[in-house]
XYZ file of C-alpha atoms in Angstrom:
257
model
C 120.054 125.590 101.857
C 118.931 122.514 100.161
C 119.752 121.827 96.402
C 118.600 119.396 94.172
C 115.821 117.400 94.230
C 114.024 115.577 97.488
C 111.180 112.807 97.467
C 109.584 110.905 100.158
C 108.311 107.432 99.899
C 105.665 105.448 102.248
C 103.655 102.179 101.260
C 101.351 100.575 103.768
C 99.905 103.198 105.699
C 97.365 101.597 106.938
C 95.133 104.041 108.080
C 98.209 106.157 109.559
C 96.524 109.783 108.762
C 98.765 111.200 111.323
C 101.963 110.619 110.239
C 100.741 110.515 106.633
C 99.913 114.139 106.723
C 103.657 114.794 108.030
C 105.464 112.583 105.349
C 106.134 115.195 103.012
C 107.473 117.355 105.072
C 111.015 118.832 103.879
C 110.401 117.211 100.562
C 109.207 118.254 96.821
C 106.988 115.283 96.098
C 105.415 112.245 97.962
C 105.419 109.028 96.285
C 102.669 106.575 97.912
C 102.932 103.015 96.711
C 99.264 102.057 98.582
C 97.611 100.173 100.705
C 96.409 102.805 102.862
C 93.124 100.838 103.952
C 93.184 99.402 107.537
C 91.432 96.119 107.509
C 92.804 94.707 111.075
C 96.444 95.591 112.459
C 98.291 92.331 113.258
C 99.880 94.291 115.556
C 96.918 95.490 117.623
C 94.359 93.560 117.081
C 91.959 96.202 118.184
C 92.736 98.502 115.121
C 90.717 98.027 112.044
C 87.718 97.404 109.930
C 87.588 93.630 111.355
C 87.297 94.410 114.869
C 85.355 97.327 114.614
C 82.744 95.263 113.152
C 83.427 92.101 114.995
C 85.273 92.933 118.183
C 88.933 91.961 119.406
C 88.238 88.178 120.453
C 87.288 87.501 117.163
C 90.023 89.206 115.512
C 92.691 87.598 117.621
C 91.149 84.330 116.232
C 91.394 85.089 112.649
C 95.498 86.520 112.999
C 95.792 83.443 115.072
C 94.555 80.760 112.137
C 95.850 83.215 109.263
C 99.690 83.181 111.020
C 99.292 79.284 111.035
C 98.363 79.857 107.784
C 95.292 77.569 108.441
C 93.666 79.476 105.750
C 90.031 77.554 105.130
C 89.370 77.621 108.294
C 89.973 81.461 108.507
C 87.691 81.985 105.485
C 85.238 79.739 107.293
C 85.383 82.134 110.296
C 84.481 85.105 108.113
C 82.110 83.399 106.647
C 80.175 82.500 109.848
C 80.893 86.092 110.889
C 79.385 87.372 107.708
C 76.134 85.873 107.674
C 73.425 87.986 107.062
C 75.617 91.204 107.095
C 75.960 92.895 103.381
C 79.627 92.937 103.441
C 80.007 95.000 100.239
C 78.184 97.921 101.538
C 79.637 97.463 105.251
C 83.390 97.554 104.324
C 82.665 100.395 101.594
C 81.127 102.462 104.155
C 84.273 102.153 106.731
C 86.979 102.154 103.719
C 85.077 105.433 102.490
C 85.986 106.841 106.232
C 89.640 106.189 106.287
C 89.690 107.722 102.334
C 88.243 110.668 103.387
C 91.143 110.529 106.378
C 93.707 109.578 104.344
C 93.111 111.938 100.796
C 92.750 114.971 102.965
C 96.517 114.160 104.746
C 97.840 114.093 101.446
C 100.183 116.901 100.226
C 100.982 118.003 97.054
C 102.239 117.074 95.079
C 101.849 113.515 95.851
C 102.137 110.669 93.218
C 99.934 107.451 94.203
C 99.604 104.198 93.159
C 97.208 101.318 94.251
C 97.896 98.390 97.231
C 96.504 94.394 97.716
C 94.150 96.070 100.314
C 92.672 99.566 98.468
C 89.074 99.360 96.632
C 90.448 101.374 92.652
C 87.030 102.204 92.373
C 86.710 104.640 95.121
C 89.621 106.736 94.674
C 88.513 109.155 92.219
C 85.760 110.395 94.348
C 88.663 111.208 97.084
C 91.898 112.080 95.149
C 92.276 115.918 95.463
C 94.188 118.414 92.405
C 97.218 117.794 93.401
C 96.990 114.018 94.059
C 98.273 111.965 90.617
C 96.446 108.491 90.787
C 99.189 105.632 88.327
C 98.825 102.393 87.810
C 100.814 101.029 84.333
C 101.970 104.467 83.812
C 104.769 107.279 84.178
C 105.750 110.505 85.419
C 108.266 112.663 85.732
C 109.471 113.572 88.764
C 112.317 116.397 89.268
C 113.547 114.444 85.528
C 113.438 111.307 86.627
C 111.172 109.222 85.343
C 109.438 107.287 87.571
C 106.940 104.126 86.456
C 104.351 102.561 88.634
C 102.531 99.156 89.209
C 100.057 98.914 91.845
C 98.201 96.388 93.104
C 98.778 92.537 94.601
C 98.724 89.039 92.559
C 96.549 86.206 93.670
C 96.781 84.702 97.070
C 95.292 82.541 99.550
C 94.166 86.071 101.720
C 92.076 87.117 99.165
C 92.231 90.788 99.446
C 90.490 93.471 97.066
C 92.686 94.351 94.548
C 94.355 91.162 93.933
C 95.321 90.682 89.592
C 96.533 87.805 87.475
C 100.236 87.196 87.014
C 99.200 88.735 83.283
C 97.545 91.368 83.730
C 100.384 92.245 85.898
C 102.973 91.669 83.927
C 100.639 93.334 81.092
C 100.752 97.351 83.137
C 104.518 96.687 83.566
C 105.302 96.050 80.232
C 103.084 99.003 79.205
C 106.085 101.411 81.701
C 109.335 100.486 79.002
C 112.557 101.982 80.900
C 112.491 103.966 83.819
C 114.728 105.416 86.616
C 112.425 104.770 89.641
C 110.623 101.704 89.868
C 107.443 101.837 91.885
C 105.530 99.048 92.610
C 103.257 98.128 96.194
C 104.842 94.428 95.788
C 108.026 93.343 95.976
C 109.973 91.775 93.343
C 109.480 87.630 93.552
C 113.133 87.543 95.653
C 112.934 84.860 98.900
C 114.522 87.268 101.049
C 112.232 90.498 99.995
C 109.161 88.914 100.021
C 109.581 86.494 103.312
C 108.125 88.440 106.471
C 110.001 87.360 109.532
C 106.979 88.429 111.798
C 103.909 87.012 109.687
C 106.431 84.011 109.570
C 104.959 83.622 105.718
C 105.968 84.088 102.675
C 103.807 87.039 100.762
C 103.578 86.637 96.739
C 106.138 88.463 94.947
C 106.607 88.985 91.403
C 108.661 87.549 89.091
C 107.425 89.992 85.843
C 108.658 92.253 88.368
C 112.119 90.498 88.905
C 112.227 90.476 84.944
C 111.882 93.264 84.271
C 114.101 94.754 86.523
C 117.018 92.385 85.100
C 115.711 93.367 81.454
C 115.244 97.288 82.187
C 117.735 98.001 84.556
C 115.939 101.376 86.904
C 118.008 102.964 89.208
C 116.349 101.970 91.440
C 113.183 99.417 92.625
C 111.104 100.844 95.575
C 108.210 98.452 96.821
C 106.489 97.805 100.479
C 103.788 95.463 101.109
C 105.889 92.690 103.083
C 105.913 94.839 107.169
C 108.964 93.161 108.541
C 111.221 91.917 105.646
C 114.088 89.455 105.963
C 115.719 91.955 103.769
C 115.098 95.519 103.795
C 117.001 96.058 100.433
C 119.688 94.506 98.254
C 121.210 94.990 94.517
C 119.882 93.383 91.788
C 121.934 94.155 89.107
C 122.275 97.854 88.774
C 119.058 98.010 90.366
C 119.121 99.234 94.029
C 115.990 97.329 95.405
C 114.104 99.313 98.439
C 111.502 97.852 100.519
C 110.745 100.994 101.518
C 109.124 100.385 105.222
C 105.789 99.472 107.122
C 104.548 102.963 107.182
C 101.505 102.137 109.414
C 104.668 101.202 111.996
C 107.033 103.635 111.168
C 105.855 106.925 110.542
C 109.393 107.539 108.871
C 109.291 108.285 104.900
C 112.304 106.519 102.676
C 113.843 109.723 101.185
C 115.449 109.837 97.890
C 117.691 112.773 96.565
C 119.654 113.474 93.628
């Protein structure tokens, strides 16, 4: 019989409900470090908000000019495709789909914290008792204490719940010292944050790197880069975890003590 205590972690679910409603299986908590929105799957192209609204040929365009990192004239494909369509209320409806999807595959207790892709605003309406929503704040988990800092910084993609690098640093400030270090972005390390299928570098953050040096958690667990060049490595006494491309996967990162 199992002792002790048992989490799971995911990040980057990407619409996975399936899996998602598996992931806590064998565990006593679910951690969840976001992005559970499914805009378009660079993987299948067919997946997502994008082509449902715009079809595959068009979406194979966009990962095309996006992995080129020919960004403008990505944006200027949206915004041609855009035109005339109220994109506010079209994405909210087909996020407010996969929430309903997603919430519902949640178990409890599960401990969640924002990604670059998720709309804030909306969770609320879909997080069940049982679901703890954190974002610059802490918990305790099994006596650990676990802090969490969701969200993306600023890019050229432009996604929903992108922050300034103060703000940022502003909620992770706000956590002081903790054993578990949850964030949906990775720490502003080359390796961690360089995704060797994208072939781009994704923004990483140095507040984060800081205050991992400064703080010293147990350990760092992140996602948001898919295919890493680096899965994990030590910084300090800090065990950092990219802990997987869940949308891929399927597989939780477990975590025991």
């Amino acid at each position: 019989m199992r002792g002790g205590f048992r989490i799971h972690v995911v990040s980057d679910v990407h619409g996975n409900s399936e899996a998602l409603a598996r992931a806590g299986d064998g565990a006593d908590a679910l951690v969840c470090l976001g992005d559970l929105v499914l805009f378009l799957d660079y993987a299948d192209h067919s997946r997502g908000i994008f082509p449902e609204l715009f079809g595959v040929e068009n979406a194979d365009r966009i990962v095309e000019l996006r992995t080129a990192r020919r960004f403008e004239e990505a944006r200027e494909l949206a915004r041609r495709l855009w035109d005339g369509i109220d994109r506010d209320s079209a994405v909210e409806k087909a996020v407010r789909g996969q929430y309903a999807e997603l919430f519902a595959a949640f178990p409890t207790p599960t401990y969640a914290t924002y990604g670059n892709v998720d709309i804030p605003g909306l969770w609320p309406e879909y997080a069940r008792p049982g679901t703890t929503v954190l974002d610059g704040e802490r918990a305790e988990i099994g006596g650990r204490v676990f802090g969490f800092v969701g969200g993306g910084l600023r890019s050229q993609m432009r996604t929903p719940y992108e922050i300034d690098d103060e703000t940022y640093a502003a909620k992770l400030a706000a956590l002081g010292e903790v054993d578990v270090l949850c964030s949906h972005i990775p720490p502003d390390v080359p390796e961690l944050c360089y995704d060797t299928v994208a072939r781009r570098f994704e923004r990483g953050s140095s507040a984060l790197l800081e205050t991992i040096k400064a703080t010293r958690p147990k350990y760092a667990l992140f996602g948001h880069v898919h295919q890493p060049l680096a899965q994990r490595m030590r910084i300090g006494d800090t065990e950092c975890v990219n802990v997987g491309h869940f949308a891929s996967s399927g597989t939780p990162w477990a975590l025991e003590w």
